[in-house]
Amino acid sequence: MRALILVGGYGTRLRPLTLSCPKPLVEFANKPMIIHQIEALKQAGCTEVVLAINYQPEVMMGFIEEWQEKLGVKIVCSQEKEPMGTAGPLALARETLDDGKGTPFFVLNSDVICDYPLKDMLDFHKARGAEATILVTKVDDPTKYGVVVMDEYGQVQRFVEKPKEFVGDKINAGIYVCSPSILKRIELRPTSIEREVFPHVAADNLLYAYTLNGYWMDVGQPKDYLKGLHLYLDSMAIRQSSALAHGPGISGNVLVDPTAKIGEGCLIGPDVSISAGCVIGNGVRLSHCVVMRGVHIKDHTKVDLSIIGWDSRVGAWSRMENHCVLGEDVQCKDELYLNGAVVLPHKEIKESVPSPAIIL
Ligand code: GDD
Ligand code: MG
């Protein structure tokens, strides 16, 4: 089986992290977001994954070389000359996606995190004779998503992208199974699967929805990314508790890369991920935060609800809280208070940021 992951989009809502690398390569729980998806696709029987990209191809190529081997899945790039939206990339990769035997393929948004019930979705898709099956989940605020209205068999009656008025609270989770016949509906031009394809498939009674049982989050913006980490680690505690950190100084769900070094007398957790090569000083307090590859945090510093980008340095006796996001290689002096500071890559921070601000 084959799959296409929609990797394009500039990831503006995840800046400043996406100033250093494309959104799907931003680490989530210590590995690039997209790796969670490729691993799940492999488990569901996919042997070839198409990455639909529209910018930074050189970064993507390096990534593919490294992971293709590690994962044992063929990964190919389908490069757009201009952003093709969420449906155009399917037309561009038509040759790869349509095997001529009617075999369905998966399509994934690259920024969604869940337990990926791909096999169950595929069985459901076949049993319903669907042209497309959408994974749906329930959210409190449906306005920023695509809303799906369906009957008790899962047949979709309406699909409304980013509705202004309340339509329902079941939303498109950004994961689809499609039969190759859907490709006939998609022209080779920038076009949206949500606005220009799904409503027509629904009108032909060929669009179905499979309801997700479990957590889900679009981690394409910092607040949701941190919420997503909480949900992911909660699920990991049930499925794979041995992969989480245990012992004195660890409180709640914490993921620590084996190459990270943690000092004496720290208190870490809940909902913290510490990636490869990090060095955490003595007496450090970390909660609800992401510490990306190569970060150093000096002694007696407290970090809460924040994301620290690759290779950044946080000084001693400091405090960071309230959705700070440090880009790559940010250098912070000692004894600073950072409240909701969003800092661009390669900056040096010498003074406190007492209220939320973007540091250019
Ligand atoms: N290749 C390519 N080219 N990919 C693109 C392009 C493009 O021009 N534009 C967007 N994408 C990719 C993004 O990288 C992302 O993986 C996916 O398409 C969806 O784009 P987002 O920008 O993240 O959309 P959204 O979050 O506002 O809404 C989408 O996801 C929601 C679930 O998280 C829609 O599919 C909604 O219906 C859905 O509810
Ligand atoms: Mg998104």
Short mmCIF file of C-alpha atoms and ligand atoms in Angstrom, two decimals:
data_model
loop_
_atom_site.label_atom_id
_atom_site.label_comp_id
_atom_site.label_asym_id
_atom_site.label_seq_id
_atom_site.Cartn_x
_atom_site.Cartn_y
_atom_site.Cartn_z
CA MET A 1 0.00 0.00 0.00
CA ARG A 2 0.95 3.60 -0.55
CA ALA A 3 0.41 6.84 1.33
CA LEU A 4 0.81 10.54 0.73
CA ILE A 5 1.67 12.98 3.49
CA LEU A 6 0.86 16.65 2.93
CA VAL A 7 4.09 18.21 4.02
CA GLY A 8 3.80 21.64 2.40
CA GLY A 9 2.48 24.75 4.02
CA TYR A 10 4.87 27.20 5.64
CA GLY A 11 3.99 26.30 9.22
CA THR A 12 3.71 29.99 10.11
CA ARG A 13 1.74 29.23 13.26
CA LEU A 14 4.67 27.23 14.60
CA ARG A 15 7.23 30.00 14.13
CA PRO A 16 9.95 30.56 15.25
CA LEU A 17 10.60 26.79 15.17
CA THR A 18 9.64 26.54 11.49
CA LEU A 19 12.16 29.25 10.62
CA SER A 20 14.81 26.55 11.11
CA CYS A 21 13.14 23.53 9.50
CA PRO A 22 9.87 22.54 7.82
CA LYS A 23 7.00 21.86 10.25
CA PRO A 24 6.93 18.07 9.74
CA LEU A 25 10.57 17.84 10.79
CA VAL A 26 10.02 19.75 14.03
CA GLU A 27 10.52 17.27 16.85
CA PHE A 28 7.51 16.02 18.72
CA ALA A 29 8.23 13.69 21.66
CA ASN A 30 11.88 13.54 20.59
CA LYS A 31 11.44 12.63 16.92
CA PRO A 32 10.36 14.54 13.83
CA MET A 33 6.55 14.82 13.78
CA ILE A 34 6.31 13.04 10.48
CA ILE A 35 8.19 10.00 11.78
CA HIS A 36 5.30 9.18 14.10
CA GLN A 37 3.16 8.98 10.97
CA ILE A 38 5.56 7.04 8.79
CA GLU A 39 5.99 4.46 11.56
CA ALA A 40 2.20 4.07 11.82
CA LEU A 41 1.88 3.77 8.02
CA LYS A 42 4.54 1.06 7.98
CA GLN A 43 2.66 -0.85 10.67
CA ALA A 44 -0.52 -0.60 8.60
CA GLY A 45 1.25 -2.25 5.67
CA CYS A 46 2.48 0.74 3.63
CA THR A 47 5.67 0.15 1.71
CA GLU A 48 5.92 3.51 -0.05
CA VAL A 49 5.27 6.99 1.30
CA VAL A 50 5.07 10.09 -0.90
CA LEU A 51 5.95 13.36 0.79
CA ALA A 52 4.15 16.21 -0.98
CA ILE A 53 6.43 19.19 -0.49
CA ASN A 54 6.51 22.73 -1.78
CA TYR A 55 9.51 24.31 -0.13
CA GLN A 56 12.95 23.57 1.38
CA PRO A 57 13.43 20.41 -0.73
CA GLU A 58 17.12 20.15 0.14
CA VAL A 59 16.32 19.81 3.89
CA MET A 60 13.71 17.20 3.08
CA MET A 61 16.09 15.17 0.90
CA GLY A 62 18.66 14.90 3.70
CA PHE A 63 15.92 13.80 6.04
CA ILE A 64 14.67 11.14 3.63
CA GLU A 65 18.09 9.60 3.13
CA GLU A 66 18.53 9.24 6.88
CA TRP A 67 15.09 7.83 7.71
CA GLN A 68 14.40 5.66 4.69
CA GLU A 69 17.14 3.36 5.86
CA LYS A 70 16.25 3.54 9.56
CA LEU A 71 12.57 2.72 8.95
CA GLY A 72 12.81 0.38 5.99
CA VAL A 73 10.08 2.21 4.04
CA LYS A 74 10.52 3.72 0.59
CA ILE A 75 10.10 7.50 0.91
CA VAL A 76 9.80 9.65 -2.20
CA CYS A 77 9.30 13.38 -2.66
CA SER A 78 6.71 14.93 -4.91
CA GLN A 79 7.89 18.48 -5.38
CA GLU A 80 5.42 21.23 -6.28
CA LYS A 81 6.48 24.26 -8.33
CA GLU A 82 3.81 26.32 -6.60
CA PRO A 83 1.76 25.44 -3.48
CA MET A 84 -0.88 22.99 -4.75
CA GLY A 85 -3.10 23.12 -1.66
CA THR A 86 -4.39 19.96 -0.01
CA ALA A 87 -5.79 18.20 -3.13
CA GLY A 88 -3.49 19.32 -5.98
CA PRO A 89 -0.62 17.20 -4.58
CA LEU A 90 -2.75 14.05 -5.08
CA ALA A 91 -3.11 14.86 -8.77
CA LEU A 92 0.64 15.48 -9.00
CA ALA A 93 1.42 12.08 -7.45
CA ARG A 94 -1.33 10.28 -9.42
CA GLU A 95 1.06 7.79 -11.03
CA THR A 96 2.36 6.60 -7.69
CA LEU A 97 -0.95 6.59 -5.83
CA ASP A 98 -2.97 4.68 -8.44
CA ASP A 99 -1.57 1.16 -8.71
CA GLY A 100 -4.10 0.27 -11.43
CA LYS A 101 -5.69 -2.38 -9.20
CA GLY A 102 -8.00 -0.09 -7.24
CA THR A 103 -5.96 -0.40 -4.03
CA PRO A 104 -6.87 2.38 -1.58
CA PHE A 105 -4.17 4.72 -0.27
CA PHE A 106 -3.79 6.88 2.84
CA VAL A 107 -3.54 10.67 2.87
CA LEU A 108 -2.34 12.46 6.01
CA ASN A 109 -1.93 16.04 7.15
CA SER A 110 1.56 16.16 8.57
CA ASP A 111 0.74 17.93 11.84
CA VAL A 112 -1.79 15.62 13.51
CA ILE A 113 -0.97 13.38 16.44
CA CYS A 114 -3.09 10.41 17.59
CA ASP A 115 -2.88 6.63 17.85
CA TYR A 116 -3.47 6.38 14.05
CA PRO A 117 -6.15 3.63 13.71
CA LEU A 118 -5.15 3.10 10.07
CA LYS A 119 -5.94 -0.60 9.73
CA ASP A 120 -9.38 -0.18 11.28
CA MET A 121 -10.07 2.75 8.99
CA LEU A 122 -9.08 0.71 5.96
CA ASP A 123 -11.39 -2.18 6.94
CA PHE A 124 -14.23 0.29 7.49
CA HIS A 125 -13.53 1.98 4.13
CA LYS A 126 -13.71 -1.35 2.28
CA ALA A 127 -16.82 -2.53 4.13
CA ARG A 128 -18.68 0.69 3.26
CA GLY A 129 -17.55 0.74 -0.38
CA ALA A 130 -16.46 4.33 0.18
CA GLU A 131 -14.54 6.53 -2.21
CA ALA A 132 -13.03 8.38 0.75
CA THR A 133 -13.10 7.78 4.49
CA ILE A 134 -12.23 10.59 6.87
CA LEU A 135 -11.05 10.08 10.42
CA VAL A 136 -13.20 12.26 12.68
CA THR A 137 -12.92 13.35 16.28
CA LYS A 138 -14.88 15.58 18.63
CA VAL A 139 -13.56 18.98 19.72
CA ASP A 140 -14.87 21.85 21.84
CA ASP A 141 -14.16 24.58 19.28
CA PRO A 142 -14.88 23.26 15.77
CA THR A 143 -14.45 26.65 14.02
CA LYS A 144 -10.77 26.16 13.19
CA TYR A 145 -11.33 22.75 11.55
CA GLY A 146 -13.35 21.03 8.85
CA VAL A 147 -16.72 19.94 10.30
CA VAL A 148 -18.29 16.63 9.34
CA VAL A 149 -22.00 15.82 9.68
CA MET A 150 -22.77 12.11 9.30
CA ASP A 151 -25.46 9.50 9.92
CA GLU A 152 -25.23 6.48 12.23
CA TYR A 153 -23.52 4.36 9.53
CA GLY A 154 -20.85 6.99 9.13
CA GLN A 155 -22.11 8.27 5.78
CA VAL A 156 -21.19 11.93 5.51
CA GLN A 157 -24.04 14.29 4.72
CA ARG A 158 -22.10 17.53 4.88
CA PHE A 159 -18.50 18.62 5.02
CA VAL A 160 -17.92 22.29 5.89
CA GLU A 161 -14.38 23.66 6.14
CA LYS A 162 -13.83 26.25 8.93
CA PRO A 163 -17.55 27.01 9.44
CA LYS A 164 -18.53 30.47 10.64
CA GLU A 165 -21.75 29.16 12.20
CA PHE A 166 -22.19 26.02 14.30
CA VAL A 167 -22.65 22.96 12.09
CA GLY A 168 -21.56 20.18 14.48
CA ASP A 169 -18.69 19.25 16.77
CA LYS A 170 -17.26 16.25 14.86
CA ILE A 171 -14.27 17.41 12.89
CA ASN A 172 -11.94 16.17 10.18
CA ALA A 173 -8.88 14.80 11.96
CA GLY A 174 -6.73 15.19 8.83
CA ILE A 175 -6.30 11.48 8.00
CA TYR A 176 -8.04 9.85 5.02
CA VAL A 177 -8.31 6.56 3.16
CA CYS A 178 -9.02 7.19 -0.52
CA SER A 179 -9.82 4.89 -3.41
CA PRO A 180 -8.05 5.77 -6.68
CA SER A 181 -11.40 6.78 -8.23
CA ILE A 182 -11.18 10.02 -6.23
CA LEU A 183 -8.28 11.08 -8.46
CA LYS A 184 -10.73 11.59 -11.34
CA ARG A 185 -12.23 14.49 -9.40
CA ILE A 186 -8.93 16.30 -8.83
CA GLU A 187 -7.37 18.58 -11.43
CA LEU A 188 -3.67 19.34 -11.60
CA ARG A 189 -3.86 22.85 -10.09
CA PRO A 190 -3.82 24.40 -6.61
CA THR A 191 -6.98 23.07 -5.00
CA SER A 192 -8.38 22.17 -1.60
CA ILE A 193 -9.53 18.64 -0.75
CA GLU A 194 -11.66 20.05 2.05
CA ARG A 195 -13.44 22.76 0.03
CA GLU A 196 -13.42 21.43 -3.52
CA VAL A 197 -13.35 17.63 -3.35
CA PHE A 198 -15.02 16.27 -0.18
CA PRO A 199 -18.31 18.20 -0.62
CA HIS A 200 -18.74 16.53 -4.07
CA VAL A 201 -17.85 13.06 -2.80
CA ALA A 202 -20.40 13.59 0.01
CA ALA A 203 -23.04 14.69 -2.52
CA ASP A 204 -22.51 11.36 -4.34
CA ASN A 205 -22.96 9.47 -1.04
CA LEU A 206 -19.42 8.09 -1.25
CA LEU A 207 -17.85 9.95 1.67
CA TYR A 208 -17.70 8.15 5.03
CA ALA A 209 -16.42 9.06 8.47
CA TYR A 210 -14.65 6.76 10.91
CA THR A 211 -14.78 8.01 14.49
CA LEU A 212 -11.51 8.07 16.38
CA ASN A 213 -11.54 6.50 19.78
CA GLY A 214 -8.77 8.17 21.75
CA TYR A 215 -6.75 11.35 21.85
CA TRP A 216 -6.07 13.64 18.91
CA MET A 217 -4.39 16.98 18.40
CA ASP A 218 -3.29 19.21 15.54
CA VAL A 219 0.12 20.24 16.90
CA GLY A 220 0.64 23.02 14.34
CA GLN A 221 0.74 25.80 16.95
CA PRO A 222 2.65 26.07 20.24
CA LYS A 223 -0.27 25.87 22.72
CA ASP A 224 -1.76 22.87 20.93
CA TYR A 225 1.69 21.30 20.58
CA LEU A 226 2.08 21.37 24.38
CA LYS A 227 -1.45 20.00 24.86
CA GLY A 228 -0.63 17.32 22.29
CA LEU A 229 2.50 16.32 24.21
CA HIS A 230 0.41 15.87 27.35
CA LEU A 231 -2.05 13.61 25.49
CA TYR A 232 0.70 11.66 23.74
CA LEU A 233 2.61 11.00 26.97
CA ASP A 234 -0.63 9.98 28.74
CA SER A 235 -1.24 7.44 26.01
CA MET A 236 2.38 6.29 26.15
CA ALA A 237 2.03 5.72 29.91
CA ILE A 238 -0.67 3.15 29.11
CA ARG A 239 0.86 1.53 26.00
CA GLN A 240 4.56 1.69 26.67
CA SER A 241 5.21 2.89 30.19
CA SER A 242 8.72 1.41 30.24
CA ALA A 243 9.85 3.95 27.62
CA LEU A 244 9.08 6.83 30.01
CA ALA A 245 11.51 8.05 32.68
CA HIS A 246 11.08 6.70 36.18
CA GLY A 247 12.83 7.33 39.48
CA PRO A 248 13.57 10.06 42.00
CA GLY A 249 13.11 13.57 40.69
CA ILE A 250 10.63 12.46 38.03
CA SER A 251 7.01 13.43 38.53
CA GLY A 252 4.30 12.32 36.08
CA ASN A 253 4.96 11.49 32.43
CA VAL A 254 8.44 12.43 31.26
CA LEU A 255 10.35 11.32 28.16
CA VAL A 256 14.15 11.58 28.31
CA ASP A 257 16.52 10.63 25.51
CA PRO A 258 19.23 8.26 26.82
CA THR A 259 21.99 10.66 25.68
CA ALA A 260 20.62 13.58 27.75
CA LYS A 261 22.42 14.44 31.00
CA ILE A 262 20.43 15.55 34.03
CA GLY A 263 22.08 17.13 37.10
CA GLU A 264 21.52 16.54 40.82
CA GLY A 265 18.40 17.54 42.72
CA CYS A 266 16.20 18.30 39.71
CA LEU A 267 12.43 17.91 39.69
CA ILE A 268 11.12 17.05 36.24
CA GLY A 269 7.53 16.60 35.09
CA PRO A 270 4.77 16.23 34.40
CA ASP A 271 4.57 16.36 30.58
CA VAL A 272 8.17 17.03 29.68
CA SER A 273 10.25 15.75 26.74
CA ILE A 274 14.04 16.09 26.80
CA SER A 275 15.77 15.24 23.54
CA ALA A 276 19.20 13.94 22.51
CA GLY A 277 22.35 15.66 23.75
CA CYS A 278 20.61 17.98 26.23
CA VAL A 279 22.43 19.00 29.41
CA ILE A 280 20.27 19.95 32.39
CA GLY A 281 22.09 21.51 35.36
CA ASN A 282 21.54 20.94 39.08
CA GLY A 283 18.34 21.86 40.88
CA VAL A 284 16.42 22.54 37.68
CA ARG A 285 12.60 22.40 37.72
CA LEU A 286 10.87 21.51 34.45
CA SER A 287 7.13 21.06 33.89
CA HIS A 288 4.89 20.99 30.78
CA CYS A 289 7.74 21.75 28.43
CA VAL A 290 9.70 20.59 25.42
CA VAL A 291 13.48 20.63 25.44
CA MET A 292 14.76 20.00 21.92
CA ARG A 293 18.02 18.43 20.78
CA GLY A 294 21.26 19.91 22.13
CA VAL A 295 19.71 22.38 24.62
CA HIS A 296 21.62 23.33 27.80
CA ILE A 297 19.74 24.57 30.87
CA LYS A 298 21.95 25.84 33.69
CA ASP A 299 21.50 25.32 37.45
CA HIS A 300 18.46 26.34 39.49
CA THR A 301 16.30 27.40 36.57
CA LYS A 302 12.57 26.80 36.37
CA VAL A 303 10.77 26.23 33.06
CA ASP A 304 7.01 25.76 32.74
CA LEU A 305 4.69 25.64 29.67
CA SER A 306 7.41 26.46 27.16
CA ILE A 307 9.27 25.10 24.14
CA ILE A 308 13.06 25.44 23.93
CA GLY A 309 14.38 25.08 20.37
CA TRP A 310 17.48 23.17 19.24
CA ASP A 311 20.87 24.05 20.74
CA SER A 312 19.55 26.96 22.82
CA ARG A 313 21.13 27.92 26.15
CA VAL A 314 19.08 28.95 29.18
CA GLY A 315 21.06 30.65 31.98
CA ALA A 316 21.16 29.83 35.70
CA TRP A 317 18.64 31.08 38.27
CA SER A 318 16.15 31.95 35.54
CA ARG A 319 12.45 31.48 35.11
CA MET A 320 10.61 30.79 31.85
CA GLU A 321 6.85 30.40 31.70
CA ASN A 322 3.55 31.09 29.93
CA HIS A 323 4.20 29.71 26.43
CA CYS A 324 7.70 30.95 25.78
CA VAL A 325 9.05 29.57 22.50
CA LEU A 326 12.78 29.87 21.88
CA GLY A 327 13.87 29.31 18.28
CA GLU A 328 17.03 27.46 17.37
CA ASP A 329 20.29 28.52 19.08
CA VAL A 330 18.93 31.25 21.37
CA GLN A 331 21.39 32.28 24.09
CA CYS A 332 19.89 33.52 27.39
CA LYS A 333 21.97 35.11 30.14
CA ASP A 334 21.63 34.11 33.83
CA GLU A 335 18.91 35.35 36.18
CA LEU A 336 16.30 36.26 33.57
CA TYR A 337 12.53 36.16 33.82
CA LEU A 338 10.89 35.25 30.50
CA ASN A 339 7.10 35.48 30.42
CA GLY A 340 5.55 34.37 27.11
CA ALA A 341 8.67 35.37 25.16
CA VAL A 342 8.76 34.19 21.54
CA VAL A 343 12.38 34.48 20.41
CA LEU A 344 13.68 34.18 16.85
CA PRO A 345 16.61 31.86 16.07
CA HIS A 346 20.21 32.85 16.94
CA LYS A 347 19.24 35.71 19.28
CA GLU A 348 21.02 36.64 22.48
CA ILE A 349 18.71 37.57 25.36
CA LYS A 350 20.36 39.78 27.99
CA GLU A 351 17.29 41.25 29.70
CA SER A 352 14.11 39.85 31.18
CA VAL A 353 10.89 39.81 29.16
CA PRO A 354 8.27 40.55 31.85
CA SER A 355 5.20 40.30 29.62
CA PRO A 356 4.47 38.31 26.43
CA ALA A 357 6.44 39.67 23.44
CA ILE A 358 8.09 38.62 20.21
CA ILE A 359 11.84 39.21 20.29
CA LEU A 360 13.07 39.89 16.75
N1 GDD B 1 2.13 19.76 -0.28
C1 GDD B 1 1.37 20.72 0.22
N2 GDD B 1 1.12 21.82 -0.55
N3 GDD B 1 0.89 20.60 1.47
C2 GDD B 1 0.13 21.61 1.96
C3 GDD B 1 -0.15 22.77 1.23
C4 GDD B 1 0.38 22.87 -0.11
O1 GDD B 1 0.18 23.85 -0.84
N4 GDD B 1 -0.91 23.59 2.00
C5 GDD B 1 -1.09 22.95 3.19
N5 GDD B 1 -0.45 21.76 3.17
C6 GDD B 1 -0.40 20.74 4.23
C7 GDD B 1 0.04 21.26 5.59
O2 GDD B 1 1.44 21.12 5.75
C8 GDD B 1 -0.70 20.31 6.54
O3 GDD B 1 -0.01 19.10 6.71
C9 GDD B 1 -1.98 20.00 5.79
O4 GDD B 1 -1.73 20.31 4.41
C10 GDD B 1 -3.17 20.81 6.28
O5 GDD B 1 -2.84 22.18 6.26
P1 GDD B 1 -2.98 23.09 7.58
O6 GDD B 1 -2.53 24.44 7.21
O7 GDD B 1 -2.34 22.44 8.76
O8 GDD B 1 -4.56 23.10 7.69
P2 GDD B 1 -5.45 23.31 8.99
O9 GDD B 1 -4.83 22.74 10.19
O10 GDD B 1 -5.86 24.74 9.04
O11 GDD B 1 -6.78 22.45 8.58
C11 GDD B 1 -6.68 21.12 8.11
O12 GDD B 1 -6.45 20.22 9.17
C12 GDD B 1 -7.54 20.14 10.14
C13 GDD B 1 -7.12 19.09 11.17
O13 GDD B 1 -5.98 19.48 11.82
C14 GDD B 1 -7.98 20.74 7.36
O14 GDD B 1 -7.75 19.48 6.76
C15 GDD B 1 -9.17 20.67 8.32
O15 GDD B 1 -10.32 20.18 7.64
C16 GDD B 1 -8.86 19.73 9.46
O16 GDD B 1 -9.93 19.72 10.41
MG MG B 2 -2.98 21.96 10.71
#
